Short mmCIF file of C-alpha atoms and ligand atoms in Angstrom, two decimals:
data_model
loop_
_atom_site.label_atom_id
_atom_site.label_comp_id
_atom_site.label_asym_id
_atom_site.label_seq_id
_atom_site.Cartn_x
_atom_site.Cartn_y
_atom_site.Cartn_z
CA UNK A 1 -1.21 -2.12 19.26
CA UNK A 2 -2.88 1.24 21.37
CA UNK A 3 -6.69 1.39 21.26
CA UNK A 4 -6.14 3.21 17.89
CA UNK A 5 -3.38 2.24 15.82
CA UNK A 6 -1.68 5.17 14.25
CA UNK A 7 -1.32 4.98 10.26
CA UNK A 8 0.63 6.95 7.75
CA UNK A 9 -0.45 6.27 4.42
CA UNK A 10 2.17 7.07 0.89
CA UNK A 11 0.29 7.66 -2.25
CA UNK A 12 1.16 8.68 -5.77
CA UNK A 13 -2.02 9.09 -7.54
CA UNK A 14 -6.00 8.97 -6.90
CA UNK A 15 -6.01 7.75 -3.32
CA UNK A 16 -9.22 5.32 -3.79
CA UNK A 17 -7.20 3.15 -1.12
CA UNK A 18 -6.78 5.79 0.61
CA UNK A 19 -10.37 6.93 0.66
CA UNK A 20 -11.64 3.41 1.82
CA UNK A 21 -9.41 3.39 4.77
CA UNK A 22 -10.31 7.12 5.52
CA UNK A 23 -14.45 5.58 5.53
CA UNK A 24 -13.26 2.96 7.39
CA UNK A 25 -11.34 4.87 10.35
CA UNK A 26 -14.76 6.67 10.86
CA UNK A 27 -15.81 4.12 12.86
CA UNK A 28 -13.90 3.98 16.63
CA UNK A 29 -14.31 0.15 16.11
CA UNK A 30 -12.34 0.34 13.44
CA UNK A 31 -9.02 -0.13 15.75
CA UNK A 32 -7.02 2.69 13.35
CA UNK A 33 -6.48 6.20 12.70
CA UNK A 34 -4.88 7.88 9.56
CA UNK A 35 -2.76 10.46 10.97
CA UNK A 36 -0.81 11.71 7.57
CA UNK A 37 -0.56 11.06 3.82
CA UNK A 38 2.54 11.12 2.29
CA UNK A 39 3.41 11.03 -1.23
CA UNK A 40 6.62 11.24 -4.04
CA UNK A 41 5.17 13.64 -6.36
CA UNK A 42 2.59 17.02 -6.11
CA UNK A 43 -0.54 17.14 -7.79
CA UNK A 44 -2.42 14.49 -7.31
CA UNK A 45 -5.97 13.54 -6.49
CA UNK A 46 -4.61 11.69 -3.10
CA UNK A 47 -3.70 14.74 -1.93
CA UNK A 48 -6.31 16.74 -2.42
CA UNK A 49 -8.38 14.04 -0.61
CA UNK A 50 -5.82 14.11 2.57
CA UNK A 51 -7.14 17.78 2.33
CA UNK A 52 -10.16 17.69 2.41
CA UNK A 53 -10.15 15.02 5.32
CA UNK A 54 -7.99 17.53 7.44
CA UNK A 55 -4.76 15.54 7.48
CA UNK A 56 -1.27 16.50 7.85
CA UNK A 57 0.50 15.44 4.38
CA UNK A 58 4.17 15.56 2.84
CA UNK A 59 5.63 15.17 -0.40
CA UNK A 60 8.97 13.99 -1.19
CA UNK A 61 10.41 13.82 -4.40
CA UNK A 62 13.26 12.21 -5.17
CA UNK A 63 14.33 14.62 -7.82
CA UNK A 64 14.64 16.96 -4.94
CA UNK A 65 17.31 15.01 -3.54
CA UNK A 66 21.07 14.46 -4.53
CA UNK A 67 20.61 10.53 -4.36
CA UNK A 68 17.51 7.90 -4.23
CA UNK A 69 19.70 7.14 -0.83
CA UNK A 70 19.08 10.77 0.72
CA UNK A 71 15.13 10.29 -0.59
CA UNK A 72 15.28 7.49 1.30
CA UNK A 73 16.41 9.19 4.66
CA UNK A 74 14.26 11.85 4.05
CA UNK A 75 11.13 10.22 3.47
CA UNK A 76 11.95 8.17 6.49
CA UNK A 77 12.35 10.62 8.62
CA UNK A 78 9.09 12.48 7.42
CA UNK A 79 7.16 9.22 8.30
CA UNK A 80 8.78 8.80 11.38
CA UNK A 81 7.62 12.54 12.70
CA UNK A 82 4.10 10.54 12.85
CA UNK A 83 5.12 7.97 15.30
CA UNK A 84 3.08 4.97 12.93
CA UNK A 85 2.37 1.91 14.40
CA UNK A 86 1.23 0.84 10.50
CA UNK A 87 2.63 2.42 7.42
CA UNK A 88 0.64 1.15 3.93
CA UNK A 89 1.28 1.91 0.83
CA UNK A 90 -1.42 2.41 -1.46
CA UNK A 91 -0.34 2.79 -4.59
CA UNK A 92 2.80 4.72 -3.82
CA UNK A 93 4.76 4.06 -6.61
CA UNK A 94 8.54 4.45 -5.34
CA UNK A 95 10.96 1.55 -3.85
CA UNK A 96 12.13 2.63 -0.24
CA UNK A 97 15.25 1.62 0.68
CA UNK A 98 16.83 0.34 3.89
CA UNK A 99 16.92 3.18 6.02
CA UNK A 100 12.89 3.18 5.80
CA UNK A 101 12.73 -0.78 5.92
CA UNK A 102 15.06 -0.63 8.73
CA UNK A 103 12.60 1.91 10.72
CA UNK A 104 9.48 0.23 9.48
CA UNK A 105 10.23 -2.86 7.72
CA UNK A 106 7.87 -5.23 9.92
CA UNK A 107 5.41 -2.71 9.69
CA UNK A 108 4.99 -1.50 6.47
CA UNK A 109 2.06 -3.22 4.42
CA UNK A 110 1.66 -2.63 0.24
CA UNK A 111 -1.11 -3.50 -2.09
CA UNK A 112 -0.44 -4.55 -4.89
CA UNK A 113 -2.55 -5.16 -8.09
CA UNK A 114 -2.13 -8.99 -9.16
CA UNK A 115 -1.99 -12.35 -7.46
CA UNK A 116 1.69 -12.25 -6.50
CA UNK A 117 4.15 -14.20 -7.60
CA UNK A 118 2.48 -13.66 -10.80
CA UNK A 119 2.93 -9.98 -12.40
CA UNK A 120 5.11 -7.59 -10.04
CA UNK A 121 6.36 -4.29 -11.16
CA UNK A 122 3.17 -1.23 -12.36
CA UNK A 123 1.60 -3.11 -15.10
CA UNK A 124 0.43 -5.95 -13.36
CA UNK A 125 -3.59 -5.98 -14.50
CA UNK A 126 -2.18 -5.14 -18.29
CA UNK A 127 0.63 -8.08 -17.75
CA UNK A 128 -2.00 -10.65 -16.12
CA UNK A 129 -4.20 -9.52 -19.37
CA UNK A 130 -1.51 -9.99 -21.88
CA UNK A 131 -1.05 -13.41 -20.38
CA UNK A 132 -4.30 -14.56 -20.97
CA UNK A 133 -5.43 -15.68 -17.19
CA UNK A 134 -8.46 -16.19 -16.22
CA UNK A 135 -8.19 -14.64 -12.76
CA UNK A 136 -6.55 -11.99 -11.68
CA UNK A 137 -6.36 -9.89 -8.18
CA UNK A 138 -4.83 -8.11 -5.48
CA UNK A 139 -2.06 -9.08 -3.11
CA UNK A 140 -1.86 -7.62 0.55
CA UNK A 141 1.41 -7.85 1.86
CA UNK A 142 4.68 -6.92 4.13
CA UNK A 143 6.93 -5.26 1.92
CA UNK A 144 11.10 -6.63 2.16
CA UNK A 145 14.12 -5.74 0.12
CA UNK A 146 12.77 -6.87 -3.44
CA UNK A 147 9.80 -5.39 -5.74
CA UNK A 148 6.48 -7.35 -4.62
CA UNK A 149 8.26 -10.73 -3.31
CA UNK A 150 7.64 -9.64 0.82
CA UNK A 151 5.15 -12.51 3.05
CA UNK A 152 1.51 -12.32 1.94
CA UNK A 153 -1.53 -11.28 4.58
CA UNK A 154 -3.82 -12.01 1.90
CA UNK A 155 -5.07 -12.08 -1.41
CA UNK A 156 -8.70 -11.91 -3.55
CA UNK A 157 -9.28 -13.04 -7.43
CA UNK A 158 -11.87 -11.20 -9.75
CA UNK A 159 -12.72 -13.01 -12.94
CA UNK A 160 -10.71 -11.90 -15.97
CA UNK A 161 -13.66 -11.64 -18.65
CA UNK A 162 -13.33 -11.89 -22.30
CA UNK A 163 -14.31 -8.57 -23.33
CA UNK A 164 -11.66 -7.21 -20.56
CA UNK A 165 -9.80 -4.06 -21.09
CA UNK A 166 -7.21 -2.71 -18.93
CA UNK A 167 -9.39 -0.23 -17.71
CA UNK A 168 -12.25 -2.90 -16.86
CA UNK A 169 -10.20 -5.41 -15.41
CA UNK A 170 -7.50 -2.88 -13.34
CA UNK A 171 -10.88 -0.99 -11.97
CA UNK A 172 -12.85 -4.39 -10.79
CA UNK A 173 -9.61 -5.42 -9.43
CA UNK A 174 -9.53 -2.45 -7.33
CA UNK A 175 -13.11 -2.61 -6.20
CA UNK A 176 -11.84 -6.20 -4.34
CA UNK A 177 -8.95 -4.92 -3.64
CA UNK A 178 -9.70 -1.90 -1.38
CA UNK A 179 -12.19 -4.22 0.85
CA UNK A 180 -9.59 -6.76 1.11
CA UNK A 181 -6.86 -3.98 2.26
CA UNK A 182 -9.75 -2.45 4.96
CA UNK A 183 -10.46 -5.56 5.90
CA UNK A 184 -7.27 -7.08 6.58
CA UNK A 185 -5.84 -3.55 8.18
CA UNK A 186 -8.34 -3.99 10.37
CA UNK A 187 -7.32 -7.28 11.64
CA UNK A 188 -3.97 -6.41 11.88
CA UNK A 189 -4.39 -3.65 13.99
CA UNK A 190 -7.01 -5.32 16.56
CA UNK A 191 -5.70 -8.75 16.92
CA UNK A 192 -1.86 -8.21 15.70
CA UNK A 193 0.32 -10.58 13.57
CA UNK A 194 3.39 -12.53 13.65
CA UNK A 195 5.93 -13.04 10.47
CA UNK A 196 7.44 -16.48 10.52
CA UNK A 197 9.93 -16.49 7.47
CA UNK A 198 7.16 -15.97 4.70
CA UNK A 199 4.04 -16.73 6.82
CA UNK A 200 2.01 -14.50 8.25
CA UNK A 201 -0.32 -15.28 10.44
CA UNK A 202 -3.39 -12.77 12.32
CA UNK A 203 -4.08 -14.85 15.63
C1 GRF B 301 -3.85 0.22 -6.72
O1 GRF B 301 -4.62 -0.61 -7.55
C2 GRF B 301 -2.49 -0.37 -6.45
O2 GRF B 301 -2.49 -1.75 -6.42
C3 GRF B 301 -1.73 0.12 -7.66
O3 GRF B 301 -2.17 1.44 -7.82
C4 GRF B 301 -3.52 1.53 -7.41
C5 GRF B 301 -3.66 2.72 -6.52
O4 GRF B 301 -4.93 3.23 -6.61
N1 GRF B 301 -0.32 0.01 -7.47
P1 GRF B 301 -5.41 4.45 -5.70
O5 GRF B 301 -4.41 5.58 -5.86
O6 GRF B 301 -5.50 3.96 -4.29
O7 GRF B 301 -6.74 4.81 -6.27
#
């Protein structure tokens, strides 16, 4: 990795991830710099924040497309203009397909919102609620071919408590989940990683 790690982050809503790796870049230390947003739809609070922190953004939609397959060339090729050395998603709701996994598919981190294998797909605080666990969390990890299954960098539990709504439980899920994603990008970048079949490992 350079002395500062280029990132491109893809977003498709408030950016809170975002946000927290924006603070955390701040600091040279840090090992990382964001150096665009990118996200699948307009109008959105991410967006706005990529704004207002001077940063080069993109939107591609796939409905602007003639196939998810030309999305997916497109949207590779608009990351690829940034020369990443990291690309996370952060709550960027849309699959990518090989082209992008073939340009970035070792490289391309996603959080997700429950202790993987347990609920994958959007829904996974209101799924982990309608099961009736008793923890829930957030899942740090490579993304591969399926939806949520890629190797794990690392995962945190919050408490699922009685009174829990959706709202609680999805919003203290994402207070531990944004320090575990600045955390761990933060590793990754300054001491690198190696994949070994579904093993990760940060030396
Ligand atoms: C995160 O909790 C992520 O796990 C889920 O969407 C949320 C994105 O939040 N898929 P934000 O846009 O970073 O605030």
């Amino acid at each position: 990795m350079p002395v500062s790690a280029r990132i491109v982050v893809l977003i498709s809503g408030s950016g809170s991830n975002l946000a927290a790796l924006l603070d955390a870049c701040a600091d040279p230390g840090y090992g990382a710099t964001v150096v665009a947003v990118g996200a699948d739809r307009d109008g959105i609070a991410g967006l706005d924040r990529a704004a207002a922190a001077g940063l080069p953004s993109f939107v591609e939609r796939v409905k602007d497309h003639p196939s998810r397959d030309a999305w997916d060339v497109a949207l590779t090729q608009r990351v690829a203009e940034h020369k990443p050395d990291l690309v996370i998603s952060a709550g960027f709701l849309k699959l990518v397909g090989d082209h992008f996994l073939t340009a970035f598919g070792d490289r391309y981190l996603n959080t997700h919102n429950a202790l993987l294998p347990a609920f994958p797909g959007i829904h996974g605080p209101r799924d982990a609620l309608d099961y009736g666990v008793k923890l829930a969390g957030a899942t740090l990890f490579f993304v591969d071919a399926g939806v949520d299954t890629g190797p794990i960098v690392a995962q945190t539990a919050v408490p699922v408590l009685p009174d829990d709504t959706e709202e609680t439980l999805t919003e203290r899920i994402k207070v531990a989940e944004r320090k575990q994603l600045v955390d761990n990008v933060g590793r990754l970048v300054r001491e690198g990683w190696t994949i070994t079949e579904r093993k990760v490992t940060i030396p």
